Short mmCIF file of C-alpha atoms in Angstrom, two decimals:
data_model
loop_
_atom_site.label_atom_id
_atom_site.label_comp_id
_atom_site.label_asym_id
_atom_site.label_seq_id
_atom_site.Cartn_x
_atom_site.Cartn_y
_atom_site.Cartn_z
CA UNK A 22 76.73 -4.29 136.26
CA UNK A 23 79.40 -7.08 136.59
CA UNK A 24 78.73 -10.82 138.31
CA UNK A 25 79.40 -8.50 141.92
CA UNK A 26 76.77 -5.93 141.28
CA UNK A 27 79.55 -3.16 140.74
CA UNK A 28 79.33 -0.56 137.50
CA UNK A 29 81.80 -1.94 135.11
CA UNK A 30 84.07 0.73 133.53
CA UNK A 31 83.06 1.55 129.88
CA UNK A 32 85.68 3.53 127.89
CA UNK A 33 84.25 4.84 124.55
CA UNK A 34 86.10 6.50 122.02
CA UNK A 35 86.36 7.80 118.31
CA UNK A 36 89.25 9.25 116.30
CA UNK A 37 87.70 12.71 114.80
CA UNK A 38 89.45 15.00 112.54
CA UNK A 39 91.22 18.65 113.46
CA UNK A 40 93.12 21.14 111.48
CA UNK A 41 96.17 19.58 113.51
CA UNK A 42 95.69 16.24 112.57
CA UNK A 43 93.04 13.56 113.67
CA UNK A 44 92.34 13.67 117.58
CA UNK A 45 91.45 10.48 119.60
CA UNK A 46 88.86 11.28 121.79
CA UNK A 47 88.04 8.44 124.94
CA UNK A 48 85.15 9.01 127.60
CA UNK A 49 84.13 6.96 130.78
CA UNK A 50 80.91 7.43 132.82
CA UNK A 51 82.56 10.26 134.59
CA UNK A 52 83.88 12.46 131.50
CA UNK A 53 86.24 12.94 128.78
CA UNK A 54 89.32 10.62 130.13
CA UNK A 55 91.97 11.28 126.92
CA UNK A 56 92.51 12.79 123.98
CA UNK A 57 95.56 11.66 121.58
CA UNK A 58 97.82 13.75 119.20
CA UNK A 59 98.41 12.12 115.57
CA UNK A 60 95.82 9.23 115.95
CA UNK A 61 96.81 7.23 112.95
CA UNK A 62 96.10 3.89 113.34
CA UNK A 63 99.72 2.95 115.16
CA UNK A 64 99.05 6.02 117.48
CA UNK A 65 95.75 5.41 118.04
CA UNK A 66 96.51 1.53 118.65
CA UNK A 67 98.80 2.11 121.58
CA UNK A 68 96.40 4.96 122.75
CA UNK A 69 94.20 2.18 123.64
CA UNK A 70 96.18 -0.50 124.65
CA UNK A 71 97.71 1.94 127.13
CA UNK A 72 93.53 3.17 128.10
CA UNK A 73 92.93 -0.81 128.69
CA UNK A 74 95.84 -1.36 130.73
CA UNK A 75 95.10 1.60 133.11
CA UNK A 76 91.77 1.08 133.23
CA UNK A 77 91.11 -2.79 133.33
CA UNK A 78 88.86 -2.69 130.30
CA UNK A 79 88.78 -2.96 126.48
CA UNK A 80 88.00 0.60 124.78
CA UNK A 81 84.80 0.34 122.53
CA UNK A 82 84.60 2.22 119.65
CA UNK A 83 81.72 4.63 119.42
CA UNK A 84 81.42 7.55 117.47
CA UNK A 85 77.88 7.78 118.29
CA UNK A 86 77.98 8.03 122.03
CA UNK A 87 76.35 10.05 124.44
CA UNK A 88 79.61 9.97 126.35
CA UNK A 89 81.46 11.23 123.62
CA UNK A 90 78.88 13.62 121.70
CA UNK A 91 79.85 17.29 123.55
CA UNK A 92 83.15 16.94 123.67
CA UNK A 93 83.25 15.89 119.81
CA UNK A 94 81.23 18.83 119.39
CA UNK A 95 83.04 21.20 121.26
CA UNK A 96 86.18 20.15 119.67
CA UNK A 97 84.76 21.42 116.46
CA UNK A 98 83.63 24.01 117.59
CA UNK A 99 87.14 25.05 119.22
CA UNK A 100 89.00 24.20 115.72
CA UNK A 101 86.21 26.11 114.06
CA UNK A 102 87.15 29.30 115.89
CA UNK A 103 83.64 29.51 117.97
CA UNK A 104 85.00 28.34 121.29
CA UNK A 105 87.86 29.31 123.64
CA UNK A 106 86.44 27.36 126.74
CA UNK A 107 85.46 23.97 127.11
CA UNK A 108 83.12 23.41 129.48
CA UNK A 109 83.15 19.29 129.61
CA UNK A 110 83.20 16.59 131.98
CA UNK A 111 86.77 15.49 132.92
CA UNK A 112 87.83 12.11 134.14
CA UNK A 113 91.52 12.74 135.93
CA UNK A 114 91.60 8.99 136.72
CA UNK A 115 94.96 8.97 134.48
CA UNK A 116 96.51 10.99 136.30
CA UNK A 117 97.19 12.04 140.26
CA UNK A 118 99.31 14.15 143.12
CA UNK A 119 101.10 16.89 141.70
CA UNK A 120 100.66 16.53 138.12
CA UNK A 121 96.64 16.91 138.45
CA UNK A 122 97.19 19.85 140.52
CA UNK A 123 99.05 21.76 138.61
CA UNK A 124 96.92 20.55 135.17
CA UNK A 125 93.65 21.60 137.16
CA UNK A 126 94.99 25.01 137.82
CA UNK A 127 96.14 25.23 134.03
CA UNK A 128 92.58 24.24 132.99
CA UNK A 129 90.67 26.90 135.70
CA UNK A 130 93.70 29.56 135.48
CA UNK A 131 95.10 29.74 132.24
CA UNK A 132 92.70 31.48 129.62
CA UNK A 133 92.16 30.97 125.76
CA UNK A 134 94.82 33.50 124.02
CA UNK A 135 97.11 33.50 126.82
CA UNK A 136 100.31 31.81 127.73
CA UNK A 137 101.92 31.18 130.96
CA UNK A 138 105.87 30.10 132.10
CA UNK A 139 106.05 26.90 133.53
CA UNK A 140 107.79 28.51 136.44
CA UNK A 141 105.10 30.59 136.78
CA UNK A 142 102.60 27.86 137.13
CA UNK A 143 104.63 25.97 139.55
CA UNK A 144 104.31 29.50 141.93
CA UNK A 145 100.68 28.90 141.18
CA UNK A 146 100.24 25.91 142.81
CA UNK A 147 103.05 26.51 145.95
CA UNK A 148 105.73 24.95 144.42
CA UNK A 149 107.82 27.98 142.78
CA UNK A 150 111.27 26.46 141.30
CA UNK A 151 109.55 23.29 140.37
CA UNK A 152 109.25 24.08 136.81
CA UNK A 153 111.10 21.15 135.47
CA UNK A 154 108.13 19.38 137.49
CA UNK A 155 105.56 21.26 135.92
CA UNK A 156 107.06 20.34 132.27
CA UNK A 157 107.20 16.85 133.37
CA UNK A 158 103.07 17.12 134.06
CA UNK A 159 102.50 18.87 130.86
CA UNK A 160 104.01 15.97 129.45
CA UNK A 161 102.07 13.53 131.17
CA UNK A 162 98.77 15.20 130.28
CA UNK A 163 96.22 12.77 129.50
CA UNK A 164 93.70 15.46 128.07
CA UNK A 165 95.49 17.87 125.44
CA UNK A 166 93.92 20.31 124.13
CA UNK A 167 91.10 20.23 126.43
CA UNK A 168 93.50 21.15 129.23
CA UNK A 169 95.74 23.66 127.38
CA UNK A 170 98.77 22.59 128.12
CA UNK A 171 99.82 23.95 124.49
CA UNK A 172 99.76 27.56 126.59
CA UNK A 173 102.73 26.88 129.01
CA UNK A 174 106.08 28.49 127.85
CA UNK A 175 109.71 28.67 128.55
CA UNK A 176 110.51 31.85 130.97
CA UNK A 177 112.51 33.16 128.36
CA UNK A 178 110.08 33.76 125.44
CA UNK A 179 110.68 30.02 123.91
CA UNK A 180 108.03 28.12 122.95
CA UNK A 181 109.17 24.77 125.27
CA UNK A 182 108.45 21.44 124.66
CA UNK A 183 105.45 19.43 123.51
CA UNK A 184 104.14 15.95 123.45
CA UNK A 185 101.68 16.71 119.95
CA UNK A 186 105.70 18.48 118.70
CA UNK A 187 106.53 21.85 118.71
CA UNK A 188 104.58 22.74 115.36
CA UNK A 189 101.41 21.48 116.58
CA UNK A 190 102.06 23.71 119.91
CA UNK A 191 102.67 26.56 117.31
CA UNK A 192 99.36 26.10 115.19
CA UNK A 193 97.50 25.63 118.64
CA UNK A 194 98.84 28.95 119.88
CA UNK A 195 98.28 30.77 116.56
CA UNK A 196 94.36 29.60 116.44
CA UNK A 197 94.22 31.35 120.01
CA UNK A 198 95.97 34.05 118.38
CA UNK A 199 99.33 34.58 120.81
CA UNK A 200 101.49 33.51 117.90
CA UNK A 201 101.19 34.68 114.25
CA UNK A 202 99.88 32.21 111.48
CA UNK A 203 102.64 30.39 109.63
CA UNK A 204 103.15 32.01 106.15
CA UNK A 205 103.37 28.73 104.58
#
């Protein structure tokens, strides 16, 4: 507790390694709060001075954590090929209004091995023709991976955008086994 007798906010976190490249991982009290693409040390640097800005507190690093302990685990386990649903505890405090909406609905709606327009999402949530919306929320997703935002597509059979880039997106989709593995 803090001087007022409020909870402070504790942010963990840990950088753990994936066959697309190391992941940041960050927890609160309340659940998994981010995960980060390409957590090299520059990445993962303004990861958390971005985390301590929104959340009014220094990040801690801590592999070991209790906070952080099932989702490292069922990261693994995803990248290991043993899990297509991760059952965690999120923390959407990064992100509000439409954008959680429509990323809640991707989480609950959207299922391993499966892909989904963006226009069709944006019908899934009573907004149809707000697909450029939708990609704009996809890109604003503060929990990658965990909500599969990898698994929204362009209409027209493209693959679309994608904040990790567009070969992550491919290897993501491939592990789930909607696109082929790349020869090389």
């Amino acid at each position: 507790m803090d001087s007022h007798g409020q909870y402070e906010q504790r942010v963990v976190w840990t950088v753990v390694g994936t066959d697309i490249g190391p992941l940041m991982l960050a927890a609160t009290r309340d659940g998994l709060v981010n995960v980060v693409f390409h957590a090299t040390d520059a990445a993962r640097d303004q990861a958390l001075e971005r985390l301590a800005a929104w959340l009014g507190t220094e990040p801690v690093e801590a592999p070991g954590s209790p906070l952080l302990a099932e989702a490292i685990r069922q990261v693994a386990a995803y990248f290991a090929c043993g899990r297509q649903d991760f059952d965690l505890p999120l923390d959407w405090s990064l992100i509000s209004g439409f954008n959680r909406e429509v990323l809640r609905e991707l989480a609950s709606g959207v299922p391993y091995g499966s892909v989904v327009g963006y226009g069709d999402l944006a019908g899934r949530v009573g907004r149809p023709g707000a697909a450029q919306a939708v990609g704009m929320a996809m890109g604003a997703n503060p929990l990658p991976v965990v909500v599969p935002c990898h698994r929204v597509v362009e209409s027209d059979g493209g693959i679309g955008g994608f904040g990790g880039g567009v070969e992550t997106k491919r290897r993501l989709l491939a592990l789930e086994g909607v696109l082929p593995e790349p020869l090389f």
